[in-house]
Amino acid sequence: AKQLTWEMSSEFEPFATITKAGKITAKKVVEKSRIQVVGTLTETQEKIVYLIDIYPAVTQLEVKKGDEIVNGKTILMAFTDDAMTLKAAAYPVDTLGKVTWTVSDKKGQYAEYAIDGDTLTISNPRGKAGVVTIKATIDAGVKKNITVKVQFGSFARTVQIFEPEKTTLRSGESIVLSGYVSDPIVVTKPGLTW
């Protein structure tokens, strides 16, 4: 290394700095940029060329279920569901790199989990009610992570509010509201909460 001196063309200066000893520091970029640096062997003047890609820092990481962004949400998976797919997306788009998925359900008590790059598939719910925490993490200059919770169980599909749906009350008057759930809801939370 001591026998090499490094330089970079001025056209690449908006993207990085380089010292004669070869220390390259990337600057903030808004899109992927490629720079070229040249190392010159002191004794023979032989040149070595390196191409280096500089990526923007991740500004946003999203986890989607279909087209719905589910960052920080609790999403439902009924016992009867076949599968659910969660997909990670980073912005700028060329910063996704490698996504690391972690699932709190280590022993697979609630379902099975398959990871394929930026996609996590949850399948074969076991019929046990509970909540599993899922985290997507990416480190592309700036570490980002998103947590999503999956609530397993059998859930209400529709709720019908009994008459009257609209009424007027004067000071001191009261009315009791009631409703009907068409399908069973989570075993641990029966009934309606107003």
PDB file of C-alpha atoms in Angstrom, residues 7-156:
ATOM      1  CA  GLU A   7      -5.925   9.911  -7.337  1.00  0.00           C
ATOM      2  CA  MET A   8      -9.379  10.604  -8.663  1.00  0.00           C
ATOM      3  CA  SER A   9     -10.494  12.714 -11.587  1.00  0.00           C
ATOM      4  CA  SER A  10     -12.120  16.055 -10.680  1.00  0.00           C
ATOM      5  CA  GLU A  11     -15.368  14.934 -12.351  1.00  0.00           C
ATOM      6  CA  PHE A  12     -15.912  12.577  -9.405  1.00  0.00           C
ATOM      7  CA  GLU A  13     -15.320  15.181  -6.668  1.00  0.00           C
ATOM      8  CA  PRO A  14     -19.072  15.807  -6.097  1.00  0.00           C
ATOM      9  CA  PHE A  15     -19.376  12.165  -5.017  1.00  0.00           C
ATOM     10  CA  ALA A  16     -16.297  11.363  -2.909  1.00  0.00           C
ATOM     11  CA  THR A  17     -12.930  12.492  -1.599  1.00  0.00           C
ATOM     12  CA  ILE A  18      -9.699  10.511  -1.730  1.00  0.00           C
ATOM     13  CA  THR A  19      -6.318  10.876  -0.036  1.00  0.00           C
ATOM     14  CA  LYS A  20      -2.966   9.972  -1.621  1.00  0.00           C
ATOM     15  CA  ALA A  21      -2.887   7.017   0.814  1.00  0.00           C
ATOM     16  CA  GLY A  22      -6.146   5.692  -0.691  1.00  0.00           C
ATOM     17  CA  LYS A  23      -8.750   6.594   1.929  1.00  0.00           C
ATOM     18  CA  ILE A  24     -12.039   7.192   0.092  1.00  0.00           C
ATOM     19  CA  THR A  25     -14.909   8.982   1.810  1.00  0.00           C
ATOM     20  CA  ALA A  26     -18.304   8.981   0.114  1.00  0.00           C
ATOM     21  CA  LYS A  27     -20.307  12.199   0.067  1.00  0.00           C
ATOM     22  CA  LYS A  28     -24.091  12.351   0.284  1.00  0.00           C
ATOM     23  CA  VAL A  29     -25.652  11.427  -3.032  1.00  0.00           C
ATOM     24  CA  VAL A  30     -29.301  11.299  -4.093  1.00  0.00           C
ATOM     25  CA  GLU A  31     -28.841   8.493  -6.589  1.00  0.00           C
ATOM     26  CA  LYS A  32     -26.354   5.719  -7.234  1.00  0.00           C
ATOM     27  CA  SER A  33     -23.084   7.131  -8.591  1.00  0.00           C
ATOM     28  CA  ARG A  34     -20.024   5.312  -9.953  1.00  0.00           C
ATOM     29  CA  ILE A  35     -16.554   6.759  -9.488  1.00  0.00           C
ATOM     30  CA  GLN A  36     -13.174   5.665 -10.757  1.00  0.00           C
ATOM     31  CA  VAL A  37      -9.950   5.892  -8.775  1.00  0.00           C
ATOM     32  CA  VAL A  38      -6.466   5.181 -10.035  1.00  0.00           C
ATOM     33  CA  GLY A  39      -3.582   3.787  -8.000  1.00  0.00           C
ATOM     34  CA  THR A  40      -0.090   4.325  -9.367  1.00  0.00           C
ATOM     35  CA  LEU A  41       2.799   2.076  -8.383  1.00  0.00           C
ATOM     36  CA  THR A  42       5.617   4.462  -7.409  1.00  0.00           C
ATOM     37  CA  GLU A  43       8.541   2.473  -8.871  1.00  0.00           C
ATOM     38  CA  THR A  44       7.124   1.383 -12.223  1.00  0.00           C
ATOM     39  CA  GLN A  45       4.310   3.917 -12.730  1.00  0.00           C
ATOM     40  CA  GLU A  46       1.988   0.958 -13.435  1.00  0.00           C
ATOM     41  CA  LYS A  47      -1.638   1.960 -12.889  1.00  0.00           C
ATOM     42  CA  ILE A  48      -4.443   0.057 -11.148  1.00  0.00           C
ATOM     43  CA  VAL A  49      -8.020   1.202 -11.769  1.00  0.00           C
ATOM     44  CA  TYR A  50     -10.941   0.636  -9.381  1.00  0.00           C
ATOM     45  CA  LEU A  51     -14.600   1.372  -9.994  1.00  0.00           C
ATOM     46  CA  ILE A  52     -16.599   2.152  -6.864  1.00  0.00           C
ATOM     47  CA  ASP A  53     -20.364   2.508  -6.573  1.00  0.00           C
ATOM     48  CA  ILE A  54     -21.665   5.060  -4.078  1.00  0.00           C
ATOM     49  CA  TYR A  55     -25.245   4.648  -2.949  1.00  0.00           C
ATOM     50  CA  PRO A  56     -27.509   7.168  -1.256  1.00  0.00           C
ATOM     51  CA  ALA A  57     -28.359   6.511   2.373  1.00  0.00           C
ATOM     52  CA  VAL A  58     -31.689   4.804   2.994  1.00  0.00           C
ATOM     53  CA  THR A  59     -34.216   7.519   3.737  1.00  0.00           C
ATOM     54  CA  GLN A  60     -37.247   5.282   4.080  1.00  0.00           C
ATOM     55  CA  LEU A  61     -37.931   1.593   4.603  1.00  0.00           C
ATOM     56  CA  GLU A  62     -41.409   0.211   4.113  1.00  0.00           C
ATOM     57  CA  VAL A  63     -43.034  -3.152   4.646  1.00  0.00           C
ATOM     58  CA  LYS A  64     -45.996  -3.808   2.386  1.00  0.00           C
ATOM     59  CA  LYS A  65     -48.784  -6.361   2.413  1.00  0.00           C
ATOM     60  CA  GLY A  66     -49.888  -6.196  -1.204  1.00  0.00           C
ATOM     61  CA  ASP A  67     -50.183  -2.468  -1.922  1.00  0.00           C
ATOM     62  CA  GLU A  68     -50.828  -1.544   1.731  1.00  0.00           C
ATOM     63  CA  ILE A  69     -47.968  -0.092   3.781  1.00  0.00           C
ATOM     64  CA  VAL A  70     -48.077  -1.808   7.179  1.00  0.00           C
ATOM     65  CA  ASN A  71     -45.178  -0.070   8.969  1.00  0.00           C
ATOM     66  CA  GLY A  72     -45.786  -0.207  12.726  1.00  0.00           C
ATOM     67  CA  LYS A  73     -49.255  -1.746  12.326  1.00  0.00           C
ATOM     68  CA  THR A  74     -50.871  -4.855  13.712  1.00  0.00           C
ATOM     69  CA  ILE A  75     -52.231  -6.882  10.817  1.00  0.00           C
ATOM     70  CA  LEU A  76     -54.650  -9.757  11.109  1.00  0.00           C
ATOM     71  CA  MET A  77     -54.259 -13.336   9.931  1.00  0.00           C
ATOM     72  CA  ALA A  78     -57.235 -15.638  10.491  1.00  0.00           C
ATOM     73  CA  PHE A  79     -56.864 -19.355  11.136  1.00  0.00           C
ATOM     74  CA  THR A  80     -58.468 -20.004   7.767  1.00  0.00           C
ATOM     75  CA  ASP A  81     -56.006 -17.890   5.749  1.00  0.00           C
ATOM     76  CA  ASP A  82     -53.635 -19.837   3.509  1.00  0.00           C
ATOM     77  CA  ALA A  83     -50.727 -17.388   3.381  1.00  0.00           C
ATOM     78  CA  MET A  84     -49.701 -13.774   3.833  1.00  0.00           C
ATOM     79  CA  THR A  85     -46.790 -12.107   2.033  1.00  0.00           C
ATOM     80  CA  LEU A  86     -44.847  -9.132   3.388  1.00  0.00           C
ATOM     81  CA  LYS A  87     -42.379  -7.331   1.124  1.00  0.00           C
ATOM     82  CA  ALA A  88     -39.708  -4.799   2.090  1.00  0.00           C
ATOM     83  CA  ALA A  89     -39.063  -1.727  -0.061  1.00  0.00           C
ATOM     84  CA  ALA A  90     -36.430   0.958   0.462  1.00  0.00           C
ATOM     85  CA  TYR A  91     -36.232   4.481  -0.887  1.00  0.00           C
ATOM     86  CA  PRO A  92     -34.280   5.498  -2.848  1.00  0.00           C
ATOM     87  CA  VAL A  93     -35.109   2.249  -4.651  1.00  0.00           C
ATOM     88  CA  ASP A  94     -31.516   1.265  -5.434  1.00  0.00           C
ATOM     89  CA  THR A  95     -30.560   1.128  -1.740  1.00  0.00           C
ATOM     90  CA  LEU A  96     -32.523  -1.980  -0.754  1.00  0.00           C
ATOM     91  CA  GLY A  97     -29.523  -4.310  -0.671  1.00  0.00           C
ATOM     92  CA  LYS A  98     -29.907  -7.151   1.807  1.00  0.00           C
ATOM     93  CA  VAL A  99     -32.938  -7.278   4.090  1.00  0.00           C
ATOM     94  CA  THR A 100     -32.720  -9.148   7.375  1.00  0.00           C
ATOM     95  CA  TRP A 101     -36.021 -10.494   8.696  1.00  0.00           C
ATOM     96  CA  THR A 102     -36.534 -11.533  12.322  1.00  0.00           C
ATOM     97  CA  VAL A 103     -39.652 -13.222  13.706  1.00  0.00           C
ATOM     98  CA  SER A 104     -40.456 -13.502  17.416  1.00  0.00           C
ATOM     99  CA  ASP A 105     -42.205 -16.861  16.836  1.00  0.00           C
ATOM    100  CA  LYS A 106     -38.931 -18.844  16.987  1.00  0.00           C
ATOM    101  CA  LYS A 107     -40.581 -22.239  17.527  1.00  0.00           C
ATOM    102  CA  GLY A 108     -43.284 -21.765  14.887  1.00  0.00           C
ATOM    103  CA  GLN A 109     -46.151 -21.982  17.391  1.00  0.00           C
ATOM    104  CA  TYR A 110     -48.424 -19.741  15.296  1.00  0.00           C
ATOM    105  CA  ALA A 111     -47.405 -20.368  11.664  1.00  0.00           C
ATOM    106  CA  GLU A 112     -44.599 -21.190   9.245  1.00  0.00           C
ATOM    107  CA  TYR A 113     -42.280 -18.459   7.888  1.00  0.00           C
ATOM    108  CA  ALA A 114     -40.303 -18.479   4.632  1.00  0.00           C
ATOM    109  CA  ILE A 115     -37.766 -15.775   3.745  1.00  0.00           C
ATOM    110  CA  ASP A 116     -36.740 -15.047   0.168  1.00  0.00           C
ATOM    111  CA  GLY A 117     -34.640 -11.877  -0.008  1.00  0.00           C
ATOM    112  CA  ASP A 118     -36.940  -8.900   0.478  1.00  0.00           C
ATOM    113  CA  THR A 119     -40.037 -11.113   0.917  1.00  0.00           C
ATOM    114  CA  LEU A 120     -41.372 -12.905   4.015  1.00  0.00           C
ATOM    115  CA  THR A 121     -44.231 -15.375   3.562  1.00  0.00           C
ATOM    116  CA  ILE A 122     -46.345 -16.503   6.513  1.00  0.00           C
ATOM    117  CA  SER A 123     -48.328 -19.693   5.942  1.00  0.00           C
ATOM    118  CA  ASN A 124     -50.196 -22.533   7.618  1.00  0.00           C
ATOM    119  CA  PRO A 125     -51.595 -20.738  10.690  1.00  0.00           C
ATOM    120  CA  ARG A 126     -51.759 -23.237  13.549  1.00  0.00           C
ATOM    121  CA  GLY A 127     -55.121 -22.176  14.980  1.00  0.00           C
ATOM    122  CA  LYS A 128     -53.600 -20.528  18.039  1.00  0.00           C
ATOM    123  CA  ALA A 129     -54.535 -16.922  18.909  1.00  0.00           C
ATOM    124  CA  GLY A 130     -51.662 -14.575  19.664  1.00  0.00           C
ATOM    125  CA  VAL A 131     -49.356 -11.835  18.389  1.00  0.00           C
ATOM    126  CA  VAL A 132     -46.035 -12.279  16.579  1.00  0.00           C
ATOM    127  CA  THR A 133     -43.566  -9.415  16.064  1.00  0.00           C
ATOM    128  CA  ILE A 134     -41.803  -9.267  12.692  1.00  0.00           C
ATOM    129  CA  LYS A 135     -38.916  -6.914  11.970  1.00  0.00           C
ATOM    130  CA  ALA A 136     -37.335  -5.972   8.632  1.00  0.00           C
ATOM    131  CA  THR A 137     -33.869  -4.412   8.898  1.00  0.00           C
ATOM    132  CA  ILE A 138     -31.589  -2.939   6.263  1.00  0.00           C
ATOM    133  CA  ASP A 139     -28.165  -1.367   6.618  1.00  0.00           C
ATOM    134  CA  ALA A 140     -27.123   0.650   3.571  1.00  0.00           C
ATOM    135  CA  GLY A 141     -25.135   3.456   5.091  1.00  0.00           C
ATOM    136  CA  VAL A 142     -27.924   4.240   7.551  1.00  0.00           C
ATOM    137  CA  LYS A 143     -29.537   1.432   9.526  1.00  0.00           C
ATOM    138  CA  LYS A 144     -33.319   1.304   9.260  1.00  0.00           C
ATOM    139  CA  ASN A 145     -35.759  -1.175  10.707  1.00  0.00           C
ATOM    140  CA  ILE A 146     -39.515  -1.564  10.637  1.00  0.00           C
ATOM    141  CA  THR A 147     -41.610  -3.605  13.043  1.00  0.00           C
ATOM    142  CA  VAL A 148     -44.952  -5.161  12.111  1.00  0.00           C
ATOM    143  CA  LYS A 149     -47.150  -7.278  14.387  1.00  0.00           C
ATOM    144  CA  VAL A 150     -49.281 -10.147  13.146  1.00  0.00           C
ATOM    145  CA  GLN A 151     -52.360 -11.023  15.201  1.00  0.00           C
ATOM    146  CA  PHE A 152     -53.362 -14.639  14.671  1.00  0.00           C
ATOM    147  CA  GLY A 153     -56.916 -15.732  15.346  1.00  0.00           C
ATOM    148  CA  SER A 154     -60.447 -15.710  13.990  1.00  0.00           C
ATOM    149  CA  PHE A 155     -61.658 -12.184  13.401  1.00  0.00           C
ATOM    150  CA  ALA A 156     -64.831 -10.211  12.927  1.00  0.00           C
TER     151      ALA A 156
END
